């Protein structure tokens, strides 16, 4: 960890000096998005560039590769790769460096591969281009690379197309492609952000072990402090296009100097930070300008622990949702997706129950089934003593007043052509919950509640940032004074500091209005903050449910343990990822044959209200 | 794949059935062929006699049942206008003329739109794009009969390079093909431009560039195939407007195809011929769309017809 001194002696693989990037605006003026950024990466070292959206970290990477549109951008400063200046290189020479000396992997494995070309060809193309190999030689080498990134049955998968691969597998293909020519530098732009935690752990582990084998340097771009702590030797913190702090990763985590770094670190949810408490707790927020604590930091008081014997506001019993798979000439039933299988839980007024799990585990379908946005196959959902499943359409509409939903993407869940005011007013008007004259007053009230000003009502969604939009969505959900809000990955798309603010807002609202939340999330650290109780889902089933403290401090089911172990610790002094996780397969699918008989589910009680699926 | 094609062909049957019903009823609602055949001086008795001979005195549903029965044995009825010749024969005789016209139009459309769309996308918002956009708006705005007349005026009358009408010479198809293909070329150019622009902004294009692939190879190997997917779909959808356009174009160029035949048959209430043309046209449009869907699945591995 004390390598910086040694770096001064060795020639750096990459030396960036005074890099500035500006984009040409519509009116011809230049807007600077990266300003005077400098750093060096030594041989075999990993440097992380960390920052929130708009901090210029991705633009920095694309500037190094000169992948920005030439007519619309201007790059200044110097980028030297092993002493060779890249910014002034002719384009032809630059192309010989891309994919050869410097390779890059991107955030979105689902869209970063060409859907119409086989994955084998896409890797072989690099070898043919830079190594001048024949197709046969490139093919053999590609199979070797696929094996190296641990893709099972590499030889037969050469001719498959990307859509047959899961996100994690596609990212491995991208890594194989990047490593094809043994580059000296790998630029990884948020390579694990779109992946599930266990897959993220595998992918980070793979990058690290390949880095050791090949002796590459890595420039790692991420917004996730947990990932930084896990992988980086040195860290550069970027804020609004500028470097605000730079140094050895351990130093930055131990003694952040710049106020923004402190704000960023304080907003990072750290797994295990809630040990010994049972109530949810707000994030301590720090002002990025002053470095001081911004808000009154009282934790949610103990009396917010719900009265245990109250009548539950929501009771779900044996909820099962399956989707038929039809194929063939007459659309015959070929199988079923067992999306939700015998899920039971109850939620008390003012309580937060979190549903956690990885993609495809059925947590979102559970949320939608509760509101009957998809029709469940079996089971009962009782809200305020009434069974949602037995309701006629008109009754169901009335019942939905009491339960609202907040979705993941605040950009897609607001109508771009409706003003914020009318978006919030609409549910009240449809349900006749307020008169036309009263509704305006109510909208203003709601906006104040979520921390927005009254004049927000006249503006349109595109004028707001992601965090502000999520506040608007929350105001809309509150309009009908629901007893329960289902928040489906409501903070997952937000930057850490914004995420912390929205979580705090949700906790405040729960405290003052007594709302119950079903908080659907894959993010264990946020779940730890916000929940009273937690249900862990895997393949459509709840495998473990109980009070948050019990599940996090005494996890019983192997999957819960695996999930908790995969979360990066945001602490460079205890890197948690193990080499062992590398070869495990993807999350299995919940598709079953038609005649599949669901095994009986049996739970074992390990503590008060703490149940674990057996077998 | 074979199962898929069989299924699609089977699905055409109810559609064709519906089409026969609609055409049959509409034609009978629009007037009586007999009075037109015999002229104004015909006596009541003559008219009644001829109506009986053609079965027109019977109730509509009976007529339809007889017609459908004949249809299933391959008998499309006989033409009133062409000496009682079988209607199918009359139509099939004219089919090659229309087919060559439509093929020519399609060749023009592709030869023009493929380079124009790609260049427009590459030089987005610059001069070449603006020229291509202007021409494609023009191409869509000009009615094809007007364009046909202008082409005749300039290239047939002034320059005398091509015949004014008819299809005696092999190269006679050049002008009517262009008149018919121009608006399709315009539609396809605009479509290809926008799908090309979309494809070029995709992550996998950035990946290809990050691999060090040169701009031409990125274009040829990574971009065009993806952009062609929507292009192909629209060609399928436009097959029907090509048929409709042929009716007008053939009229302008006196092109002896199905379109010209259709106009003549409608005017003389030659019901069997009109019905045959409509059924055949519907069949062709459906087959073209099936062909497009099959091609689509060959290009795009994500689409699998089973």
Tab-separated table of C-alpha atoms in Angstrom, chain A residues 295-445:
chain	number	residue	atom	x	y	z
A	295	UNK	CA	-28.756	18.630	9.013
A	296	UNK	CA	-29.927	17.925	12.450
A	297	UNK	CA	-28.630	14.392	12.793
A	298	UNK	CA	-30.995	12.851	15.261
A	299	UNK	CA	-31.544	9.221	14.408
A	300	UNK	CA	-35.112	8.133	13.963
A	301	UNK	CA	-36.275	7.969	17.567
A	302	UNK	CA	-36.813	4.630	19.183
A	303	UNK	CA	-40.570	5.044	19.367
A	304	UNK	CA	-40.657	4.694	15.590
A	305	UNK	CA	-40.332	0.995	16.253
A	306	UNK	CA	-43.812	-0.111	15.484
A	307	UNK	CA	-46.208	-1.399	18.059
A	308	UNK	CA	-45.782	-5.095	17.450
A	309	UNK	CA	-49.341	-6.212	18.074
A	310	UNK	CA	-51.118	-3.678	15.870
A	311	UNK	CA	-53.351	-4.873	13.075
A	312	UNK	CA	-51.134	-5.290	9.977
A	313	UNK	CA	-51.767	-2.805	7.199
A	314	UNK	CA	-50.758	-5.390	4.621
A	315	UNK	CA	-50.855	-9.119	4.882
A	316	UNK	CA	-49.613	-11.355	2.104
A	317	UNK	CA	-50.271	-15.082	2.334
A	318	UNK	CA	-48.849	-17.710	0.001
A	319	UNK	CA	-48.708	-15.222	-2.852
A	320	UNK	CA	-47.808	-17.023	-6.057
A	321	UNK	CA	-47.353	-15.493	-9.499
A	322	UNK	CA	-46.392	-17.590	-12.493
A	323	UNK	CA	-46.097	-16.615	-16.110
A	324	UNK	CA	-46.893	-19.198	-18.779
A	325	UNK	CA	-44.409	-19.755	-21.615
A	326	UNK	CA	-46.253	-20.593	-24.819
A	327	UNK	CA	-44.672	-21.843	-27.996
A	328	UNK	CA	-45.350	-23.758	-31.164
A	329	UNK	CA	-48.096	-23.992	-33.763
A	330	UNK	CA	-51.011	-23.733	-31.345
A	331	UNK	CA	-49.258	-21.802	-28.606
A	332	UNK	CA	-49.021	-24.837	-26.368
A	333	UNK	CA	-47.882	-24.390	-22.775
A	334	UNK	CA	-44.187	-25.285	-22.607
A	335	UNK	CA	-43.327	-24.200	-19.116
A	336	UNK	CA	-43.860	-21.559	-16.498
A	337	UNK	CA	-41.753	-18.838	-14.936
A	338	UNK	CA	-42.249	-19.275	-11.227
A	339	UNK	CA	-41.685	-15.602	-10.525
A	340	UNK	CA	-43.196	-15.569	-7.060
A	341	UNK	CA	-43.718	-18.778	-5.130
A	342	UNK	CA	-45.671	-18.973	-1.868
A	343	UNK	CA	-44.531	-15.660	-0.462
A	344	UNK	CA	-46.006	-14.693	2.920
A	345	UNK	CA	-45.342	-11.650	5.077
A	346	UNK	CA	-47.169	-8.901	6.878
A	347	UNK	CA	-46.403	-5.216	7.331
A	348	UNK	CA	-47.423	-3.174	10.350
A	349	UNK	CA	-48.436	0.491	10.130
A	350	UNK	CA	-45.355	2.677	10.082
A	351	UNK	CA	-43.063	-0.262	9.429
A	352	UNK	CA	-40.569	-0.819	6.621
A	353	UNK	CA	-40.216	-4.302	5.259
A	354	UNK	CA	-37.480	-4.679	2.677
A	355	UNK	CA	-37.546	-7.283	-0.069
A	356	UNK	CA	-33.960	-7.904	-1.126
A	357	UNK	CA	-32.447	-10.137	-3.748
A	358	UNK	CA	-30.774	-10.082	-7.141
A	359	UNK	CA	-32.286	-9.613	-10.579
A	360	UNK	CA	-34.871	-12.213	-11.409
A	361	UNK	CA	-35.508	-13.195	-7.783
A	362	UNK	CA	-39.136	-12.066	-8.011
A	363	UNK	CA	-38.992	-9.070	-5.692
A	364	UNK	CA	-40.464	-6.616	-8.203
A	365	UNK	CA	-43.134	-9.086	-9.309
A	366	UNK	CA	-44.098	-9.467	-5.655
A	367	UNK	CA	-44.574	-5.694	-5.409
A	368	UNK	CA	-46.615	-5.592	-8.587
A	369	UNK	CA	-48.704	-8.589	-7.531
A	370	UNK	CA	-49.637	-6.832	-4.279
A	371	UNK	CA	-51.121	-3.919	-6.246
A	372	UNK	CA	-52.507	-6.365	-8.810
A	373	UNK	CA	-50.544	-4.659	-11.533
A	374	UNK	CA	-49.931	-8.265	-12.507
A	375	UNK	CA	-52.519	-10.833	-11.532
A	376	UNK	CA	-51.261	-13.354	-9.007
A	377	UNK	CA	-51.876	-17.052	-9.639
A	378	UNK	CA	-52.732	-17.938	-6.056
A	379	UNK	CA	-52.626	-16.691	-2.496
A	380	UNK	CA	-54.175	-13.717	-0.785
A	381	UNK	CA	-53.241	-10.065	-0.325
A	382	UNK	CA	-55.146	-8.413	2.490
A	383	UNK	CA	-55.041	-4.652	2.856
A	384	UNK	CA	-56.930	-3.239	5.813
A	385	UNK	CA	-58.814	-6.492	6.231
A	386	UNK	CA	-59.949	-6.739	2.603
A	387	UNK	CA	-58.662	-9.235	0.049
A	388	UNK	CA	-57.308	-7.431	-2.997
A	389	UNK	CA	-57.558	-10.525	-5.159
A	390	UNK	CA	-61.315	-10.873	-4.679
A	391	UNK	CA	-62.039	-7.262	-5.655
A	392	UNK	CA	-63.976	-6.127	-8.700
A	393	UNK	CA	-62.304	-3.459	-10.869
A	394	UNK	CA	-64.134	-0.520	-9.219
A	395	UNK	CA	-63.343	-1.747	-5.714
A	396	UNK	CA	-59.742	-2.330	-6.701
A	397	UNK	CA	-59.425	1.242	-7.933
A	398	UNK	CA	-60.731	2.507	-4.604
A	399	UNK	CA	-58.413	0.206	-2.696
A	400	UNK	CA	-55.400	1.444	-4.668
A	401	UNK	CA	-55.879	4.857	-3.045
A	402	UNK	CA	-54.443	3.342	0.078
A	403	UNK	CA	-51.358	1.888	-1.585
A	404	UNK	CA	-49.042	3.731	-3.877
A	405	UNK	CA	-45.913	2.870	-5.740
A	406	UNK	CA	-42.606	4.612	-6.441
A	407	UNK	CA	-40.522	3.255	-9.281
A	408	UNK	CA	-36.821	3.018	-10.003
A	409	UNK	CA	-36.510	5.345	-12.930
A	410	UNK	CA	-37.687	8.853	-12.070
A	411	UNK	CA	-37.069	9.863	-15.690
A	412	UNK	CA	-39.462	7.332	-17.168
A	413	UNK	CA	-42.170	7.464	-14.520
A	414	UNK	CA	-43.167	11.093	-15.027
A	415	UNK	CA	-45.101	12.212	-18.115
A	416	UNK	CA	-42.722	14.618	-19.894
A	417	UNK	CA	-45.595	16.764	-21.162
A	418	UNK	CA	-47.438	17.212	-17.858
A	419	UNK	CA	-46.383	19.889	-15.382
A	420	UNK	CA	-45.205	18.696	-12.010
A	421	UNK	CA	-48.313	20.234	-10.442
A	422	UNK	CA	-50.718	18.370	-12.680
A	423	UNK	CA	-48.806	15.108	-12.199
A	424	UNK	CA	-49.273	15.420	-8.440
A	425	UNK	CA	-52.871	16.657	-8.734
A	426	UNK	CA	-53.990	13.885	-11.080
A	427	UNK	CA	-54.434	11.074	-8.545
A	428	UNK	CA	-56.392	13.394	-6.243
A	429	UNK	CA	-58.701	14.488	-9.029
A	430	UNK	CA	-59.258	10.981	-10.398
A	431	UNK	CA	-60.155	9.681	-6.983
A	432	UNK	CA	-62.181	12.782	-6.083
A	433	UNK	CA	-59.943	13.234	-3.061
A	434	UNK	CA	-59.804	17.003	-3.410
A	435	UNK	CA	-61.866	19.718	-5.057
A	436	UNK	CA	-60.413	21.616	-8.006
A	437	UNK	CA	-59.858	24.640	-5.820
A	438	UNK	CA	-58.460	22.697	-2.899
A	439	UNK	CA	-56.096	20.704	-5.039
A	440	UNK	CA	-53.704	23.562	-5.726
A	441	UNK	CA	-53.210	24.186	-2.037
A	442	UNK	CA	-52.649	20.476	-1.500
A	443	UNK	CA	-50.047	20.268	-4.276
A	444	UNK	CA	-48.064	23.082	-2.675
A	445	UNK	CA	-48.297	21.346	0.682
